[in-house]
Short mmCIF file of C-alpha atoms and ligand atoms in Angstrom, two decimals:
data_model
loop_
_atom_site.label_atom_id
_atom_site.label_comp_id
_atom_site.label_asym_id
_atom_site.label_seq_id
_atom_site.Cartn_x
_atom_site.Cartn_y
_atom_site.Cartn_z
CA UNK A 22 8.64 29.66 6.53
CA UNK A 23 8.84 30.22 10.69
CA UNK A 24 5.69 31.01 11.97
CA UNK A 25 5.77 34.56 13.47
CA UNK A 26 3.70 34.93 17.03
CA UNK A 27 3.42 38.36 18.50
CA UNK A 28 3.73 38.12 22.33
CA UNK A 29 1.62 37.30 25.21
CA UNK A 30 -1.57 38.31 25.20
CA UNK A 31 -1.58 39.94 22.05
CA UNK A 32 -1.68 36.24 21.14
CA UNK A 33 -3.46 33.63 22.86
CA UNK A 34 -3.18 30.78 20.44
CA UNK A 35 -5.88 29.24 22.60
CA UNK A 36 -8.46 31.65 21.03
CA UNK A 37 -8.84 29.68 17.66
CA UNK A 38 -9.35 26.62 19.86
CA UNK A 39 -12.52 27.95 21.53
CA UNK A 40 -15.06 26.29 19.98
CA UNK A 41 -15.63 23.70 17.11
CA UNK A 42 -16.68 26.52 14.87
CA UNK A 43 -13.27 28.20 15.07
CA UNK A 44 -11.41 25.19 15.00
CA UNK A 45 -13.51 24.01 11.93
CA UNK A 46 -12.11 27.08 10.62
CA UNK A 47 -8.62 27.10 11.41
CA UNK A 48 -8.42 23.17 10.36
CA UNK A 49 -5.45 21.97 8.30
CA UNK A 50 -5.86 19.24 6.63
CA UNK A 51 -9.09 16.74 6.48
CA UNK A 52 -9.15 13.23 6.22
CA UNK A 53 -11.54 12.39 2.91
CA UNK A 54 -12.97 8.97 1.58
CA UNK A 55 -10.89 10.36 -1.76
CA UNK A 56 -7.88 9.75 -0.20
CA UNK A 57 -8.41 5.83 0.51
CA UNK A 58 -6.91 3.20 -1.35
CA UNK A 59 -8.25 -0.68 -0.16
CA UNK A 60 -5.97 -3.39 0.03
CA UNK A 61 -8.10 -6.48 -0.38
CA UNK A 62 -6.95 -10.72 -0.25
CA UNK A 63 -8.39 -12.63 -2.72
CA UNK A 64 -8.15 -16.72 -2.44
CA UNK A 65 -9.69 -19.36 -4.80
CA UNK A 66 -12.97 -20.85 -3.65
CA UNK A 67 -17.17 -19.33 -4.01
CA UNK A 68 -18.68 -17.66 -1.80
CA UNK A 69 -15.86 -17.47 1.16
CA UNK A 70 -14.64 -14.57 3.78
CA UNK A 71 -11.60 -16.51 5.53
CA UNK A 72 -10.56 -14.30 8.62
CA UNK A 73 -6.90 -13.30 8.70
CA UNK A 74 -6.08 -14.30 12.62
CA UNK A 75 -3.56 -11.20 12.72
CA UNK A 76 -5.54 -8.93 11.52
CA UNK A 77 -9.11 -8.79 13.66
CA UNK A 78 -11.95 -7.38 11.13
CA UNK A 79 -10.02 -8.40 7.82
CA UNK A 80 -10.94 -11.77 5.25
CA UNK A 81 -9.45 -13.67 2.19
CA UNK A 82 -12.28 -13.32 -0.08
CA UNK A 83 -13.17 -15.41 -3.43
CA UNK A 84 -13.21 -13.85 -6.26
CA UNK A 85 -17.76 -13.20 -6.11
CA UNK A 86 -16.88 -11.52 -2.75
CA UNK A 87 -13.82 -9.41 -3.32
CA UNK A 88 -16.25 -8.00 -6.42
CA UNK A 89 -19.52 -7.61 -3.88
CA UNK A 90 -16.75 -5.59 -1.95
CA UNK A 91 -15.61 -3.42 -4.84
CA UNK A 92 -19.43 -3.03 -5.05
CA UNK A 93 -19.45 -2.18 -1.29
CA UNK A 94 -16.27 0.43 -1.89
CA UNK A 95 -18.02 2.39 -4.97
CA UNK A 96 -20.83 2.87 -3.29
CA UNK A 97 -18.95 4.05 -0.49
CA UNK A 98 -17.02 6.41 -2.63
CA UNK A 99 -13.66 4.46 -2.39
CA UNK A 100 -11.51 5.14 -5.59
CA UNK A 101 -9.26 2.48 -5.37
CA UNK A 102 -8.66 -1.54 -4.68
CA UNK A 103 -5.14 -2.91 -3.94
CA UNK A 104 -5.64 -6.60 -4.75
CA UNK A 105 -3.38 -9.22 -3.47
CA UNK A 106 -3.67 -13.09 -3.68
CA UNK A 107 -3.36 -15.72 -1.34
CA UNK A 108 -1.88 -18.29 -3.54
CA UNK A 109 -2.25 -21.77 -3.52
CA UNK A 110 1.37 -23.79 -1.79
CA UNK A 111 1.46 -26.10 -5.15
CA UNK A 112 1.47 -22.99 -7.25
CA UNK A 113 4.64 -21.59 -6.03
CA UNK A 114 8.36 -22.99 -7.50
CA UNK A 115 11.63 -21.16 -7.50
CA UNK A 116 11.10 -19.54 -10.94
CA UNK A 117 7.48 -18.37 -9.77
CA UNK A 118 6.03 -18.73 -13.55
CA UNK A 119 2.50 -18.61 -11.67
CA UNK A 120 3.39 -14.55 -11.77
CA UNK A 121 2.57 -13.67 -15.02
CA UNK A 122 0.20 -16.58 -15.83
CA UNK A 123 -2.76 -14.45 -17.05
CA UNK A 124 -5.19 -16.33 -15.15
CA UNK A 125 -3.21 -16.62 -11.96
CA UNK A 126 -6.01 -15.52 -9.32
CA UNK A 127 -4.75 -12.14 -8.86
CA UNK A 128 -5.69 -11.07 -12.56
CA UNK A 129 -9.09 -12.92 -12.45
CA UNK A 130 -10.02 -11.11 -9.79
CA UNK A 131 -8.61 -7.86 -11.55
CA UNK A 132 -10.82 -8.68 -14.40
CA UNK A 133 -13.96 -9.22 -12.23
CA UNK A 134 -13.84 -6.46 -10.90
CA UNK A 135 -13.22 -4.33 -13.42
CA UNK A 136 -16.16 -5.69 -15.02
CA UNK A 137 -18.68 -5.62 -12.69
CA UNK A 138 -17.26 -2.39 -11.09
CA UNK A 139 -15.47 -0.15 -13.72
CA UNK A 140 -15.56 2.97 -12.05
CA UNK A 141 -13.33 1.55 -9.34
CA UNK A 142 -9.60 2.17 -10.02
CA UNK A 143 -7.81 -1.46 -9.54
CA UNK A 144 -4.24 -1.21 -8.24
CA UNK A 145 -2.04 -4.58 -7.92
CA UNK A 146 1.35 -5.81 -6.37
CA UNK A 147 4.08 -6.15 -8.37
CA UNK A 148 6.29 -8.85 -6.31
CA UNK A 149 7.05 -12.64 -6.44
CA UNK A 150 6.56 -13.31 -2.89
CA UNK A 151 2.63 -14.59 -3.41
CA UNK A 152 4.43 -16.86 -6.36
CA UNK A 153 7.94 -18.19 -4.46
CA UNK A 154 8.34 -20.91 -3.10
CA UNK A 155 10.98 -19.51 -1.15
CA UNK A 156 8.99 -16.31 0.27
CA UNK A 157 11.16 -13.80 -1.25
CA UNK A 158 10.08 -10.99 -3.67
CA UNK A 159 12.68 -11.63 -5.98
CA UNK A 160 14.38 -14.94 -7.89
CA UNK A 161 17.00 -16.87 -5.46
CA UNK A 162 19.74 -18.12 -6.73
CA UNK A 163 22.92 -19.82 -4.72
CA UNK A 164 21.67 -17.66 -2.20
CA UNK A 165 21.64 -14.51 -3.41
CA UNK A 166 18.16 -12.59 -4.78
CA UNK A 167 18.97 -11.64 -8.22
CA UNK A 168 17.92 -8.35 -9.96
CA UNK A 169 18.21 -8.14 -13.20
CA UNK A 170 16.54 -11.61 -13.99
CA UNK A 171 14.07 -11.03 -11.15
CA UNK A 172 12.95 -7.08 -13.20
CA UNK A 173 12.73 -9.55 -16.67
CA UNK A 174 10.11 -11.47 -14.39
CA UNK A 175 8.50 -8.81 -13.07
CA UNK A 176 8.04 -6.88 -16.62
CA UNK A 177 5.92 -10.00 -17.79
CA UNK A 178 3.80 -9.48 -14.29
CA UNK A 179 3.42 -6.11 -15.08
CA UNK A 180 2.40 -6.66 -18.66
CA UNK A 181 -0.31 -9.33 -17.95
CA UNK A 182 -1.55 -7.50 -15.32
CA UNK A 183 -2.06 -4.47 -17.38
CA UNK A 184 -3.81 -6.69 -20.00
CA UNK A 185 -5.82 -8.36 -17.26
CA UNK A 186 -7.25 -4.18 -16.91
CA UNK A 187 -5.57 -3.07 -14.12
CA UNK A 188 -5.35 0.57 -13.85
CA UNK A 189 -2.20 1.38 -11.38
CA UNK A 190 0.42 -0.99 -11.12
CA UNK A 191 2.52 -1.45 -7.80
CA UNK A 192 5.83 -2.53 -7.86
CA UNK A 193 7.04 -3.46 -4.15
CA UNK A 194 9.62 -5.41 -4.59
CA UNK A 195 12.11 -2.89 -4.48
CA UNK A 196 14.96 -4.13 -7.45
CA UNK A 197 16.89 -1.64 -9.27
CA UNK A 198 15.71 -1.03 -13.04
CA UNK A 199 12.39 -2.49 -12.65
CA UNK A 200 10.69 1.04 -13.07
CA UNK A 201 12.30 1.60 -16.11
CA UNK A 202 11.89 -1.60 -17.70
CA UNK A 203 8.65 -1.39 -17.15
CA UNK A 204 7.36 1.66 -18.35
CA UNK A 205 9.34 0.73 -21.63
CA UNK A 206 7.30 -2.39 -21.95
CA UNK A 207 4.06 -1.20 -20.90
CA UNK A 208 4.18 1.96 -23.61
CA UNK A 209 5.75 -0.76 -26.38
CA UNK A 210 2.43 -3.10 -25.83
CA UNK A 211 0.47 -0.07 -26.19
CA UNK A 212 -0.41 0.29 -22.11
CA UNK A 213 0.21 4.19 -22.48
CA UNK A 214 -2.59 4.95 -19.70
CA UNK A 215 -1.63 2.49 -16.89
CA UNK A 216 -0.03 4.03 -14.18
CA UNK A 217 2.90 3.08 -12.15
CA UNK A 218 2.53 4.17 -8.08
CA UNK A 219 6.05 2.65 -6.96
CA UNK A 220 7.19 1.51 -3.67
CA UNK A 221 9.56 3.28 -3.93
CA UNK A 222 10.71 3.58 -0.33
CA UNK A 223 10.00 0.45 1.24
CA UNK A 224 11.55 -0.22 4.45
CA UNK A 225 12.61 -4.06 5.82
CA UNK A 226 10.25 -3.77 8.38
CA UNK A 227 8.62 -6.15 11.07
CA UNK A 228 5.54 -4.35 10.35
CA UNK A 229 4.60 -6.59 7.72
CA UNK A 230 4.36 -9.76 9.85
CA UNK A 231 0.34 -9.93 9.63
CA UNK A 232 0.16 -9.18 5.95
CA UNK A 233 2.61 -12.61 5.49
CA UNK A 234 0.26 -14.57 7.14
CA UNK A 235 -2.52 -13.35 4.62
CA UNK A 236 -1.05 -14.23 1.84
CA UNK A 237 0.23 -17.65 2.93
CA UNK A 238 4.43 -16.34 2.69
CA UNK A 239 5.02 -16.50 6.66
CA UNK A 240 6.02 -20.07 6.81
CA UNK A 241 8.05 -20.23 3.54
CA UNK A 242 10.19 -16.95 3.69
CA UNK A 243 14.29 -17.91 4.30
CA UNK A 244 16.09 -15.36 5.82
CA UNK A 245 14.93 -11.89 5.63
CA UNK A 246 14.47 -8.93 2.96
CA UNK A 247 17.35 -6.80 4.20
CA UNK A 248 19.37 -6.99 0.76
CA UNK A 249 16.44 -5.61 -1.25
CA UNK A 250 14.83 -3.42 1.14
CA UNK A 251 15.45 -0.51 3.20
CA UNK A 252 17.50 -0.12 6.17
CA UNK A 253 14.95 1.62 8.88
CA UNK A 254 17.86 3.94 9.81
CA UNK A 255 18.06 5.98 6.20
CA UNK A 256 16.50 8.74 5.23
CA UNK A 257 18.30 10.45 2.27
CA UNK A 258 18.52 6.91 0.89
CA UNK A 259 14.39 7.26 0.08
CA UNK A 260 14.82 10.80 -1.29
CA UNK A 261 17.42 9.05 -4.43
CA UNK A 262 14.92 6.13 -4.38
CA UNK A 263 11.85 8.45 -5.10
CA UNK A 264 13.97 10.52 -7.92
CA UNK A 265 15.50 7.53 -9.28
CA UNK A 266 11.70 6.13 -10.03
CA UNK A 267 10.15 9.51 -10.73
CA UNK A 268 13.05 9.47 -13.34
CA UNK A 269 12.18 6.34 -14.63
CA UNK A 270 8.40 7.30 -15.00
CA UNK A 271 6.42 6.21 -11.91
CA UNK A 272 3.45 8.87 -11.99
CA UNK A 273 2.97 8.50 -7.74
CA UNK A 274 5.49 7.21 -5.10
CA UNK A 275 4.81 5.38 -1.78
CA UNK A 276 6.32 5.27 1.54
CA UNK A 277 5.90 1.98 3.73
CA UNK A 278 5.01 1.56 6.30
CA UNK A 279 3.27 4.52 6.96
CA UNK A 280 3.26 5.47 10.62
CA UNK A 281 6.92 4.41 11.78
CA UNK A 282 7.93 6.74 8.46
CA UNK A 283 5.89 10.04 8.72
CA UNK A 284 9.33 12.09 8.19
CA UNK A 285 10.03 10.31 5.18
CA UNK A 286 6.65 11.31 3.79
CA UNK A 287 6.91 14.96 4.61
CA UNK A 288 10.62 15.01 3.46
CA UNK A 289 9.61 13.93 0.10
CA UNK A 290 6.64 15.60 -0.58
CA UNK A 291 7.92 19.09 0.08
CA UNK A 292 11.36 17.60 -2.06
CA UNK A 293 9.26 16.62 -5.11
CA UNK A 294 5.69 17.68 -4.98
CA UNK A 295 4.19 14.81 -6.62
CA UNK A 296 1.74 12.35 -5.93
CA UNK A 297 2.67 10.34 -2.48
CA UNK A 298 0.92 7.83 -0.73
CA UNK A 299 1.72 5.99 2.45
CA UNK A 300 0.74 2.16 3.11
CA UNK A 301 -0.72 1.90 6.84
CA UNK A 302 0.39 -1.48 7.00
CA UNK A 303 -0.80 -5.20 8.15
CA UNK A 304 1.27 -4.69 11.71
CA UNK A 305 -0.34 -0.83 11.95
CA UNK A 306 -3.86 -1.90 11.59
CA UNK A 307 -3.29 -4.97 13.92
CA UNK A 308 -1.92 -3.02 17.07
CA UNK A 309 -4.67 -0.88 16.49
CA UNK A 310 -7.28 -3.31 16.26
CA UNK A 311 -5.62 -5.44 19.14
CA UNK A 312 -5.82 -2.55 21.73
CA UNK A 313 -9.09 -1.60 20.41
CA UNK A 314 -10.26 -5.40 21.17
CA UNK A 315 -8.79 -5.17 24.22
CA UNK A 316 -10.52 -1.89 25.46
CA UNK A 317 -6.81 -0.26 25.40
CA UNK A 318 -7.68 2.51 23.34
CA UNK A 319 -10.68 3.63 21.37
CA UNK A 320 -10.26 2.43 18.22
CA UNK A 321 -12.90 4.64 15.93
CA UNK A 322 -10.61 7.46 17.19
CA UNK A 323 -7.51 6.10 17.01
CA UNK A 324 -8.32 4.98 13.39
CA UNK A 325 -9.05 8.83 12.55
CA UNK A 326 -6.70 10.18 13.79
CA UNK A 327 -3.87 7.40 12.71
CA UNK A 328 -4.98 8.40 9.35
CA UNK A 329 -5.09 12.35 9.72
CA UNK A 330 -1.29 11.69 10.79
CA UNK A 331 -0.90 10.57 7.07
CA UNK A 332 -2.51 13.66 5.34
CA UNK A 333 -0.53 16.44 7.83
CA UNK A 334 2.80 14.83 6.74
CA UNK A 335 2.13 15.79 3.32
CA UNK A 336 0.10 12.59 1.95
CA UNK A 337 -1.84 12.76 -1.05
CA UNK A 338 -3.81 9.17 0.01
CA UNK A 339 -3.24 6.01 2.56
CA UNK A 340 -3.75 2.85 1.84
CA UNK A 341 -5.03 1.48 4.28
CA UNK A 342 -7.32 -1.98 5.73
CA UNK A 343 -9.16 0.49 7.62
CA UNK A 344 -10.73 2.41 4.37
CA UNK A 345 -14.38 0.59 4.51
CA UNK A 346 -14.86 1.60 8.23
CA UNK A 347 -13.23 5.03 7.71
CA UNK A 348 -15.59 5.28 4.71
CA UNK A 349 -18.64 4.61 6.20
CA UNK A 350 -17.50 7.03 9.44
CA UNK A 351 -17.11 9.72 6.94
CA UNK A 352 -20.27 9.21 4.89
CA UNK A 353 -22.72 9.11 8.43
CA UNK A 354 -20.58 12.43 9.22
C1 PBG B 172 5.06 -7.90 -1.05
C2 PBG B 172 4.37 -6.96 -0.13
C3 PBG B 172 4.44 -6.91 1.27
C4 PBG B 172 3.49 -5.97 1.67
C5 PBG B 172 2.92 -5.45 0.51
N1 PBG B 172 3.48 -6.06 -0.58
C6 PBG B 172 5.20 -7.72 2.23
C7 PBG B 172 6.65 -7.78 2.18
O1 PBG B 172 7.33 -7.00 1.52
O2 PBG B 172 7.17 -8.68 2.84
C8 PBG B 172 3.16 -5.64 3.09
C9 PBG B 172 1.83 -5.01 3.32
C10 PBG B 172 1.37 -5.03 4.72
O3 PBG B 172 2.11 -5.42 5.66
O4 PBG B 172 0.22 -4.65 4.94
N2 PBG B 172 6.23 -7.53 -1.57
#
């Protein structure tokens, strides 16, 4: 639809821009805490909030704190955690077995949480970066990162994580077949209510840089991601990604990163209409945060309205490091 505008001054678009009241009216699209998804780190130890250098404001948290922060997030009327783990150096080997040990740290924290918090919707990572020793999110072998033995791998993740309680399951690790396999395996083990939100269009980006050092993969990663994930230049190459997974029974799709990629969000929500969610990622929230330290920009605002950006190109929610400040910004109004 083109927008029809009779001529000047039979309109003066400036009119519904008069006063807050108007433009309260006229408003688009509103940022709301329903829309926030929290990607937490969780490390072994009690009682610890390690700060992540890269990214100003965020922690590694043991398992008793990442729960007092699902605590934190209900109250604040977060839906959802994203948990990740910061995983121990001697736990990680080329085979990355640690992935579907049910009480790797990842699905103790899930089933903390869920038990002191179950109201809060628990999402996870489906990868074997935290778990491999060489950095990459599939199995290596001779050089090359191997699918189909690398989906068998991340099936069992999926499955223990899903019996750990996790509610939405997020596979970023961007194989072929994995969506698929998955589903299969999660309806045959009787996991009929656990949703899949698949990266489905992950870019290899340099965005992710800050998120590495979190979870302890910067200094072990060989080479880079290219073969796996997405070429920043494609576009039409995320649409096929998003059917292929929709077809293989994701329930919600992401796009990361988020800001770098608004096209691709609008392009495939108006394409498929379903649930899509971008990832504001580790290198997003630390520019941010590093102007904002550095009195470059004001960084309550920018946060806003970095997030707003997300909901006008057609976003259903964000995940996002920022959700506990955005959270409490909405709730004092
Ligand atoms: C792991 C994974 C990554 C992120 C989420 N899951 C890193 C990567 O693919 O290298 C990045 C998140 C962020 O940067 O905030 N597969």
């Amino acid at each position: 639809m083109r927008p029809t505008v009779a001529p000047f001054p039979a309109a003066r678009l400036r009119r519904t821009r008069k006063s807050a009241a108007i433009r309260g009216l006229v408003r688009e699209t509103a940022l709301s805490v329903e829309d926030l998804i929290w990607p937490i780190f969780v490390r072994d130890g009690n009682d610890l909030a390690e700060p992540v250098a890269s990214m100003p404001g965020v922690n590694r948290l043991s398992i008793d704190r990442a729960v007092a922060a699902a605590q934190q997030a209900a109250e604040l009327g977060i839906p959802a955690l994203c948990i990740f783990p910061y995983t121990d150096a001697s736990l990680k080997t080329a085979t990355c077995e640690e992935a579907w040990n049910p009480d790797n740290l990842s699905n103790r924290a899930i089933r903390a949480i869920k038990a002191a918090v179950p109201g809060i919707a628990v999402m996870t990572d489906i990868a074997l970066d935290p778990y491999n020793a060489n950095g990459h999110d599939g199995i290596v072998r001779d050089g090359e990162i191997v699918n189909d033995e690398t989906v068998e791998a991340l099936v069992r993740m999926a499955l223990a994580q899903a019996e750990a309680g996790a509610d939405i399951l997020g596979p970023s690790d961007m194989m072929d077949g994995r969506i698929g396999a998955m589903r299969a395996a999660l309806e045959s083990a009787g996991h009929t209510n656990v949703c899949i939100l698949s990266y489905a269009a992950k870019y290899a980006s340099a965005f992710y840089g800050p998120f590495r050092d979190a979870v302890g993969a910067s200094g072990v990663l060989t080479g880079d991601k290219a073969t796996y994930q997405m070429d920043p230049a494609n576009s039409d190459e995320a649409l096929r990604l998003i059917q292929r997974d929709l077809n293989e029974g994701a329930d919600m799709v992401m796009i990361k990163p988020g800001m770098p990629y608004l096209d691709i969000c609008r392009r495939v929500k108006d394409n498929f209409g379903v649930p899509t969610y971008a990832y504001q990622v580790s290198g997003e929230y630390a520019m941010l945060q590093a102007a904002a330290q550095n009195g470059w920009l004001d960084g309550e605002k920018v946060m806003l309205e970095s997030l707003l950006s997300f909901k006008r190109a057609g976003c259903d929610g964000i995940l996002t490091y920022f959700a506990p400040a955005v959270a409490k910004m909405l709730k004092a109004g």
